[in-house]
Short mmCIF file of C-alpha atoms and ligand atoms in Angstrom, two decimals:
data_model
loop_
_atom_site.label_atom_id
_atom_site.label_comp_id
_atom_site.label_asym_id
_atom_site.label_seq_id
_atom_site.Cartn_x
_atom_site.Cartn_y
_atom_site.Cartn_z
CA MET A 1 -6.44 0.62 -27.91
CA ASN A 2 -6.42 -3.19 -27.64
CA LYS A 3 -7.69 -3.76 -24.16
CA GLN A 4 -9.87 -1.80 -21.73
CA VAL A 5 -10.01 -2.86 -18.10
CA ASP A 6 -11.01 -1.38 -14.79
CA TYR A 7 -7.67 -2.02 -13.11
CA ILE A 8 -4.11 -2.84 -14.13
CA ILE A 9 -2.38 -4.69 -11.28
CA VAL A 10 1.41 -4.49 -11.17
CA GLY A 11 2.90 -7.42 -9.21
CA GLN A 12 1.50 -10.88 -8.68
CA GLY A 13 2.83 -11.97 -5.31
CA ILE A 14 0.27 -12.85 -2.66
CA ALA A 15 -0.87 -9.19 -2.56
CA GLY A 16 -1.52 -8.81 -6.30
CA SER A 17 -3.05 -12.29 -6.55
CA LEU A 18 -5.53 -11.83 -3.72
CA LEU A 19 -6.47 -8.31 -4.79
CA SER A 20 -7.10 -9.65 -8.31
CA HIS A 21 -9.24 -12.43 -6.87
CA PHE A 22 -11.53 -10.03 -4.99
CA LEU A 23 -11.78 -7.56 -7.89
CA LEU A 24 -12.73 -10.37 -10.28
CA LYS A 25 -15.29 -11.64 -7.76
CA ALA A 26 -16.77 -8.13 -7.74
CA GLY A 27 -17.19 -8.34 -11.52
CA LYS A 28 -14.31 -6.02 -12.40
CA HIS A 29 -12.02 -6.44 -15.39
CA ILE A 30 -8.33 -6.56 -14.59
CA HIS A 31 -4.98 -7.14 -16.20
CA ILE A 32 -1.84 -8.19 -14.28
CA ILE A 33 1.77 -7.36 -15.13
CA ASP A 34 4.52 -9.37 -13.43
CA LYS A 35 7.81 -10.47 -14.86
CA GLY A 36 7.80 -13.76 -12.96
CA HIS A 37 8.26 -13.47 -9.23
CA GLU A 38 11.97 -12.72 -9.52
CA GLY A 39 13.08 -12.25 -5.89
CA ALA A 40 9.49 -12.14 -4.66
CA ALA A 41 8.96 -12.56 -0.91
CA SER A 42 5.97 -14.76 -1.74
CA ARG A 43 8.32 -17.33 -3.28
CA VAL A 44 10.36 -17.94 -0.14
CA ALA A 45 7.90 -17.32 2.72
CA ALA A 46 6.83 -20.29 4.83
CA GLY A 47 3.42 -18.64 5.09
CA ILE A 48 3.18 -19.31 8.80
CA ILE A 49 0.03 -18.03 10.45
CA ASN A 50 0.84 -17.51 14.10
CA PRO A 51 -1.91 -15.89 16.19
CA VAL A 52 0.30 -15.37 19.29
CA THR A 53 3.56 -13.49 18.90
CA GLY A 54 6.28 -11.47 20.56
CA ARG A 55 8.16 -11.57 23.82
CA ARG A 56 5.17 -10.02 25.56
CA ILE A 57 2.97 -12.89 24.31
CA VAL A 58 0.21 -10.93 22.65
CA LYS A 59 -2.37 -11.71 20.03
CA SER A 60 -1.26 -10.73 16.51
CA TRP A 61 -2.83 -7.47 15.35
CA LYS A 62 -6.55 -7.97 14.51
CA ILE A 63 -6.13 -11.75 14.42
CA ASP A 64 -9.71 -12.42 15.61
CA GLU A 65 -10.98 -10.83 12.39
CA LEU A 66 -8.13 -11.84 10.09
CA LEU A 67 -8.02 -15.55 10.79
CA PRO A 68 -11.59 -16.62 9.97
CA PHE A 69 -11.55 -14.39 6.89
CA ALA A 70 -8.23 -15.87 5.72
CA ALA A 71 -9.48 -19.45 6.26
CA GLU A 72 -12.62 -18.76 4.21
CA THR A 73 -10.67 -17.04 1.41
CA TYR A 74 -8.05 -19.77 1.12
CA GLN A 75 -10.78 -22.41 0.99
CA GLU A 76 -12.39 -20.49 -1.88
CA LEU A 77 -9.02 -20.43 -3.69
CA GLU A 78 -8.47 -24.13 -3.08
CA HIS A 79 -11.73 -24.77 -4.95
CA LEU A 80 -10.80 -22.34 -7.74
CA LEU A 81 -7.27 -23.69 -8.29
CA GLY A 82 -7.65 -27.30 -7.20
CA ILE A 83 -4.64 -27.27 -4.85
CA PRO A 84 -4.24 -27.21 -1.06
CA VAL A 85 -3.44 -23.65 0.07
CA PHE A 86 -4.04 -23.38 3.83
CA ILE A 87 -2.57 -26.29 5.77
CA LYS A 88 -3.90 -26.15 9.32
CA LYS A 89 -1.24 -27.40 11.74
CA ASN A 90 -0.50 -26.18 15.24
CA ILE A 91 2.85 -24.74 16.29
CA ILE A 92 4.72 -26.26 19.21
CA ARG A 93 7.09 -23.86 20.93
CA SER A 94 9.81 -24.34 23.48
CA PHE A 95 10.55 -22.40 26.68
CA GLU A 96 14.03 -22.03 28.11
CA ASN A 97 13.13 -21.34 31.71
CA ASN A 98 10.44 -21.25 34.37
CA LYS A 99 9.74 -17.50 33.96
CA GLN A 100 9.03 -17.82 30.23
CA PHE A 101 6.80 -20.83 30.74
CA THR A 102 4.90 -19.32 33.69
CA ASP A 103 4.16 -16.17 31.66
CA TRP A 104 2.84 -18.36 28.87
CA SER A 105 0.83 -20.52 31.21
CA VAL A 106 -0.83 -17.53 32.91
CA LYS A 107 -1.74 -15.92 29.58
CA SER A 108 -3.09 -19.16 28.17
CA GLY A 109 -5.74 -19.18 30.88
CA ARG A 110 -6.98 -15.68 30.02
CA GLU A 111 -10.21 -15.00 28.21
CA GLY A 112 -9.61 -14.31 24.53
CA MET A 113 -6.22 -16.04 24.62
CA SER A 114 -7.13 -19.60 25.55
CA GLN A 115 -8.49 -20.30 22.07
CA TYR A 116 -5.00 -19.65 20.66
CA MET A 117 -2.64 -21.15 23.22
CA SER A 118 -2.12 -24.12 25.46
CA ASP A 119 0.51 -24.84 28.12
CA GLU A 120 0.30 -28.58 27.52
CA TYR A 121 2.21 -30.49 24.93
CA ASP A 122 3.73 -33.94 25.34
CA ALA A 123 6.97 -33.93 23.35
CA SER A 124 8.17 -37.36 24.50
CA GLN A 125 8.00 -38.70 20.93
CA TRP A 126 10.70 -36.17 19.91
CA LYS A 127 13.23 -37.35 22.55
CA GLY A 128 16.64 -37.58 20.89
CA ILE A 129 15.31 -35.76 17.80
CA LEU A 130 14.70 -32.30 19.27
CA ASP A 131 16.61 -30.69 22.11
CA GLU A 132 14.93 -30.96 25.50
CA PRO A 133 13.89 -27.49 26.66
CA TYR A 134 12.51 -26.48 30.07
CA ALA A 135 8.94 -26.91 28.78
CA TRP A 136 6.73 -26.89 25.71
CA GLY A 137 3.56 -25.04 24.81
CA GLU A 138 1.28 -25.19 21.82
CA ILE A 139 -0.11 -22.41 19.62
CA LEU A 140 -3.59 -23.35 18.48
CA ARG A 141 -5.49 -22.37 15.31
CA SER A 142 -2.18 -21.81 13.54
CA GLY A 143 -0.85 -23.23 10.29
CA ARG A 144 0.88 -22.55 7.04
CA VAL A 145 -0.22 -21.10 3.74
CA ASP A 146 1.61 -22.54 0.74
CA VAL A 147 2.24 -19.03 -0.58
CA ALA A 148 4.67 -20.09 -3.33
CA GLY A 149 2.36 -22.86 -4.54
CA PHE A 150 -0.60 -20.49 -4.50
CA VAL A 151 1.04 -17.65 -6.46
CA GLU A 152 2.37 -20.12 -9.03
CA ALA A 153 -1.06 -21.74 -9.47
CA TYR A 154 -2.71 -18.31 -9.68
CA ARG A 155 -0.16 -17.27 -12.32
CA GLN A 156 -1.07 -20.32 -14.43
CA TYR A 157 -4.77 -19.53 -13.97
CA ALA A 158 -4.26 -15.91 -15.04
CA LEU A 159 -2.20 -16.95 -18.07
CA GLU A 160 -4.87 -19.45 -19.15
CA LYS A 161 -7.60 -16.81 -18.78
CA ASP A 162 -5.38 -14.31 -20.61
CA PHE A 163 -5.20 -11.59 -17.95
CA LEU A 164 -1.46 -11.63 -17.18
CA ASN A 165 1.62 -10.42 -19.06
CA GLU A 166 5.03 -11.68 -18.00
CA VAL A 167 7.00 -8.46 -18.43
CA ILE A 168 8.63 -5.78 -16.28
CA PHE A 169 6.41 -2.76 -15.81
CA ASP A 170 7.84 0.40 -17.37
CA TYR A 171 6.85 3.55 -15.42
CA LYS A 172 7.81 5.73 -18.38
CA ALA A 173 5.04 4.19 -20.48
CA ILE A 174 2.27 5.56 -18.23
CA GLU A 175 0.04 8.15 -19.91
CA PHE A 176 -2.60 10.10 -18.03
CA THR A 177 -5.60 10.51 -20.33
CA GLY A 178 -8.34 12.55 -18.65
CA ASP A 179 -9.53 10.63 -15.60
CA LYS A 180 -8.23 7.37 -17.14
CA ILE A 181 -4.77 5.98 -17.51
CA THR A 182 -3.11 4.27 -20.44
CA TYR A 183 -0.27 1.79 -20.24
CA LYS A 184 0.98 0.75 -23.69
CA ASN A 185 -2.07 -0.89 -25.33
CA ILE A 186 -4.21 -1.08 -22.17
CA GLN A 187 -6.57 1.61 -20.91
CA ALA A 188 -7.75 1.48 -17.29
CA ASP A 189 -9.38 3.50 -14.53
CA LYS A 190 -6.43 2.84 -12.24
CA ILE A 191 -3.09 1.12 -11.98
CA ILE A 192 -2.69 -0.60 -8.62
CA PHE A 193 0.90 -1.29 -7.60
CA CYS A 194 1.42 -4.52 -5.61
CA GLU A 195 5.17 -4.63 -6.10
CA GLY A 196 6.30 -5.78 -2.68
CA TRP A 197 9.61 -4.24 -1.58
CA LYS A 198 10.30 -3.06 -5.15
CA SER A 199 7.88 -0.18 -4.57
CA ALA A 200 10.85 1.71 -3.09
CA ALA A 201 11.95 2.17 -6.72
CA ASN A 202 8.52 3.26 -7.96
CA PRO A 203 8.86 6.99 -8.79
CA TYR A 204 5.25 7.64 -7.68
CA PHE A 205 5.47 5.89 -4.30
CA ASP A 206 9.13 6.23 -3.34
CA TYR A 207 8.16 8.98 -0.85
CA LEU A 208 6.67 6.32 1.47
CA PRO A 209 8.79 5.29 4.50
CA HIS A 210 10.09 1.94 3.24
CA GLU A 211 11.93 -0.17 5.83
CA ALA A 212 12.17 -3.45 3.98
CA ALA A 213 13.81 -6.42 5.71
CA LYS A 214 15.81 -9.09 3.92
CA GLY A 215 15.27 -12.66 5.10
CA GLU A 216 17.04 -15.91 4.37
CA VAL A 217 15.77 -19.46 4.68
CA LEU A 218 16.95 -23.03 4.19
CA ILE A 219 15.10 -26.00 2.79
CA ILE A 220 16.40 -29.14 4.48
CA ARG A 221 15.70 -32.85 4.51
CA ILE A 222 15.49 -34.69 7.83
CA PRO A 223 15.50 -38.39 6.98
CA GLU A 224 13.01 -40.59 8.81
CA VAL A 225 11.54 -37.76 10.89
CA LYS A 226 7.93 -36.74 10.49
CA PHE A 227 7.00 -33.65 12.48
CA ASP A 228 3.21 -33.35 12.37
CA LYS A 229 3.33 -29.74 13.66
CA LEU A 230 5.36 -26.62 13.06
CA VAL A 231 8.26 -26.40 15.51
CA LYS A 232 9.36 -23.06 17.02
CA MET A 233 12.59 -23.58 18.91
CA GLY A 234 14.94 -20.63 18.38
CA VAL A 235 14.20 -21.15 14.71
CA PHE A 236 11.09 -22.31 12.84
CA ILE A 237 11.15 -25.85 11.41
CA VAL A 238 8.15 -26.17 9.13
CA PRO A 239 7.12 -29.44 7.45
CA ILE A 240 6.56 -28.93 3.71
CA GLY A 241 6.23 -32.59 2.66
CA GLU A 242 8.39 -35.56 1.69
CA GLU A 243 10.85 -35.29 4.60
CA ARG A 244 11.47 -31.67 3.55
CA TYR A 245 11.38 -28.77 5.99
CA TRP A 246 11.51 -24.97 5.68
CA VAL A 247 13.91 -23.46 8.22
CA GLY A 248 13.92 -19.75 8.92
CA SER A 249 14.48 -17.07 9.08
CA THR A 250 16.92 -14.16 9.41
CA TYR A 251 16.39 -10.39 9.43
CA SER A 252 18.64 -7.79 7.85
CA TRP A 253 17.86 -4.16 7.03
CA ASP A 254 21.15 -3.27 5.35
CA ASP A 255 21.85 -5.37 2.27
CA LEU A 256 18.55 -5.19 0.45
CA ASP A 257 18.94 -7.72 -2.32
CA THR A 258 17.90 -11.30 -2.94
CA ILE A 259 21.35 -12.89 -2.85
CA PRO A 260 21.78 -15.68 -0.28
CA THR A 261 24.77 -15.11 2.02
CA GLU A 262 27.12 -17.48 3.87
CA LYS A 263 26.69 -15.36 7.01
CA ALA A 264 22.93 -15.92 7.18
CA LYS A 265 23.32 -19.59 6.30
CA GLY A 266 25.79 -19.99 9.18
CA ASN A 267 23.36 -18.27 11.53
CA LEU A 268 20.49 -20.56 10.51
CA VAL A 269 22.60 -23.72 10.74
CA LYS A 270 23.81 -22.76 14.22
CA ARG A 271 20.26 -22.14 15.48
CA LEU A 272 19.02 -25.30 13.79
CA LYS A 273 21.74 -27.49 15.31
CA LYS A 274 20.85 -26.19 18.75
CA ALA A 275 17.23 -27.33 18.27
CA LEU A 276 17.53 -30.40 16.08
CA LYS A 277 19.56 -33.39 17.21
CA SER A 278 18.83 -35.56 14.14
CA PRO A 279 21.09 -35.37 11.08
CA PHE A 280 19.84 -33.18 8.26
CA GLU A 281 20.83 -32.29 4.72
CA ILE A 282 20.63 -28.75 3.28
CA LEU A 283 18.83 -28.84 -0.07
CA GLU A 284 18.24 -25.16 -0.87
CA HIS A 285 19.09 -21.68 0.43
CA HIS A 286 16.99 -18.64 -0.55
CA ALA A 287 16.79 -14.93 0.20
CA ALA A 288 14.06 -12.36 -0.37
CA VAL A 289 12.92 -9.02 1.01
CA ARG A 290 9.83 -8.43 3.14
CA PRO A 291 7.81 -5.34 2.16
CA VAL A 292 7.77 -3.39 5.43
CA PHE A 293 6.92 0.27 6.13
CA LYS A 294 8.02 2.26 9.15
CA ASP A 295 4.91 1.70 11.28
CA ARG A 296 4.69 -2.01 10.29
CA ARG A 297 1.16 -1.61 8.93
CA PRO A 298 -0.19 -2.37 5.44
CA MET A 299 -0.05 0.52 2.97
CA LEU A 300 -3.26 0.98 0.98
CA GLY A 301 -4.67 3.85 -0.96
CA VAL A 302 -4.72 6.23 -3.85
CA HIS A 303 -1.85 8.51 -4.80
CA PRO A 304 -2.45 12.03 -3.34
CA GLU A 305 -1.73 13.76 -6.66
CA PHE A 306 -2.62 11.14 -9.29
CA PRO A 307 -5.90 9.41 -8.39
CA GLN A 308 -5.40 6.97 -11.27
CA LEU A 309 -2.53 5.41 -9.31
CA ALA A 310 -2.99 3.28 -6.20
CA ILE A 311 -0.94 1.03 -3.95
CA PHE A 312 -1.69 -2.21 -2.10
CA ASN A 313 1.42 -3.19 -0.19
CA GLY A 314 3.14 -3.48 3.22
CA MET A 315 2.07 -6.99 4.19
CA GLY A 316 5.40 -7.15 6.01
CA THR A 317 6.19 -10.31 7.94
CA LYS A 318 2.60 -11.54 7.97
CA GLY A 319 1.42 -11.67 4.37
CA ALA A 320 -0.40 -14.98 4.82
CA SER A 321 -2.76 -13.76 7.53
CA LEU A 322 -3.07 -10.06 6.57
CA THR A 323 -3.53 -10.13 2.81
CA PRO A 324 -6.98 -11.78 2.41
CA PHE A 325 -8.71 -9.36 4.79
CA TRP A 326 -7.02 -6.22 3.46
CA ALA A 327 -7.42 -7.24 -0.21
CA ASN A 328 -11.14 -7.50 0.41
CA HIS A 329 -11.14 -4.21 2.35
CA PHE A 330 -9.34 -2.43 -0.49
CA THR A 331 -11.73 -3.91 -3.06
CA GLU A 332 -14.72 -2.62 -1.07
CA PHE A 333 -13.03 0.79 -0.91
CA LEU A 334 -12.49 0.83 -4.69
CA LEU A 335 -16.14 -0.09 -5.16
CA GLY A 336 -17.07 2.93 -3.03
CA ASN A 337 -18.55 0.79 -0.25
CA LEU A 338 -16.32 1.92 2.63
CA GLU A 339 -13.69 4.39 3.82
CA LEU A 340 -10.20 3.02 4.21
CA ASN A 341 -9.27 2.05 7.75
CA LYS A 342 -7.05 4.91 8.99
CA GLU A 343 -4.36 2.54 10.29
CA VAL A 344 -3.64 1.28 6.77
CA ASP A 345 -4.58 4.35 4.71
CA ILE A 346 -1.67 5.82 2.73
CA ARG A 347 -2.91 9.28 3.80
CA ARG A 348 -1.32 8.73 7.24
CA ILE A 349 1.96 9.58 5.46
CA SER A 350 2.53 13.18 4.36
CA PHE A 351 3.17 13.56 0.67
CA VAL A 352 6.36 15.51 0.08
CA VAL A 353 7.18 16.38 -3.53
C1 LIG B 401 12.34 -14.99 4.48
C2 LIG B 401 10.90 -14.61 4.56
C3 LIG B 401 10.04 -15.37 5.35
C4 LIG B 401 8.70 -15.03 5.45
N1 LIG B 401 7.87 -15.81 6.19
C5 LIG B 401 6.57 -15.50 6.30
C6 LIG B 401 5.69 -16.32 7.03
O1 LIG B 401 6.06 -17.38 7.57
N2 LIG B 401 4.38 -15.94 7.13
C7 LIG B 401 3.90 -14.82 6.53
O2 LIG B 401 2.71 -14.55 6.63
N3 LIG B 401 4.72 -14.02 5.81
C8 LIG B 401 6.03 -14.33 5.69
N4 LIG B 401 6.87 -13.53 4.98
C9 LIG B 401 6.33 -12.28 4.43
C10 LIG B 401 5.61 -12.51 3.12
O3 LIG B 401 6.46 -13.19 2.26
C11 LIG B 401 5.19 -11.17 2.52
O4 LIG B 401 4.36 -10.46 3.41
C12 LIG B 401 4.45 -11.33 1.21
O5 LIG B 401 4.99 -12.35 0.42
C13 LIG B 401 4.47 -10.02 0.43
O6 LIG B 401 3.79 -10.24 -0.76
P1 LIG B 401 3.72 -9.14 -1.90
O7 LIG B 401 2.84 -9.69 -2.95
O8 LIG B 401 3.40 -7.82 -1.31
O9 LIG B 401 5.23 -9.01 -2.44
P2 LIG B 401 6.09 -10.02 -3.32
O10 LIG B 401 5.84 -11.42 -2.95
O11 LIG B 401 7.51 -9.53 -3.24
O12 LIG B 401 5.56 -9.83 -4.79
C14 LIG B 401 5.77 -8.68 -5.54
C15 LIG B 401 5.66 -9.04 -7.01
O13 LIG B 401 5.75 -7.85 -7.77
C16 LIG B 401 6.51 -8.10 -8.91
N5 LIG B 401 7.04 -6.81 -9.35
C17 LIG B 401 7.62 -5.83 -8.59
N6 LIG B 401 7.95 -4.79 -9.33
C18 LIG B 401 7.58 -5.08 -10.61
C19 LIG B 401 7.67 -4.38 -11.85
N7 LIG B 401 8.21 -3.15 -11.96
N8 LIG B 401 7.22 -5.01 -12.97
C20 LIG B 401 6.68 -6.25 -12.90
N9 LIG B 401 6.54 -6.94 -11.73
C21 LIG B 401 7.00 -6.36 -10.62
C22 LIG B 401 7.58 -9.10 -8.48
O14 LIG B 401 8.03 -9.87 -9.57
C23 LIG B 401 6.79 -9.97 -7.49
O15 LIG B 401 6.24 -11.09 -8.12
C24 LIG B 401 8.21 -13.88 4.80
C25 LIG B 401 9.06 -13.14 3.98
C26 LIG B 401 10.38 -13.50 3.86
C27 LIG B 401 11.28 -12.70 2.97
#
């Protein structure tokens, strides 16, 4: 046996990276296996953190706990990796009519909501650049995590420290040895799968109710325009530096692959043209699949039959805000310091052989 570790982590998107970070902080030895982010959601996500969502204008699930924890974690990682990770920038959002705006305005005055939303935003500087809606509002304490930049920097860090192999994981090479597990030349207490949507093809976890959602995005250049906030106007327009903007996204539950399509591109361009009156140039077009389960909650826990196998997945559409908190929660569970929260525990799903 060449290497003995506490945990083998399969997958190094935002989930595998943050789980590794907390396990290492807890003094555990780990080894990561990831072929290289091929089709990873973490490579195409804008990483938007939006505390107020939905038609009903509600706070995102557990955001009061998630947000401060995420901010602290990303700051820690910025120090570790020497790159900016969490870019705090508010979101401005448009309203089409009086009803929408009044609903927003009323909610923004409510206790617990006012810290996240405002019904005042002066968009006069964007006249002729953005469409003129009925009204604007602002989402406070929001921002963007540079997910792609973070996972790439963490990959380099793991390679330098020699705890990552760039290969595809081979399920057939798993050997159960007593209460341990062996994978090729590595022995571990557990293998933790952080494979994103690819977990649907994992023979140990394919019984889970996967409902992954493909999404497509554009990277565009808008010459001589400098939005200092994220714009939500039928589509998200997110500044990513040097006149470049992330535009997204689409949702599709049918064609689960990472191939960009003309149909989705047409949809994005149409929505973008409605919002943006300035000329723009399309630089890139990407597709990836969000790891979503039926009840839209994270999926954490130990396999019901093989306790040497575990899963940390299901960050869905909100990986940037959810993952820090739940990676820490799962680490504390593995250390024996807490019970898994029932809403995210894999045991909420019956195991059918
Ligand atoms: C279009 C789009 C827009 C999004 N926008 C946002 C947003 O604005 N804000 C937000 O918070 N979230 C957003 N998301 C969601 C976010 O991207 C995900 O929640 C998050 O990236 C999931 O991370 P993950 O690590 O679980 O999965 P992934 O990023 O998919 O990573 C899984 C990793 O596992 C590896 N892997 C899988 N199987 C194997 C194997 N057998 N062997 C080796 N390696 C393997 C893959 O190579 C990959 O690197 C968006 C997603 C999409 C698709």
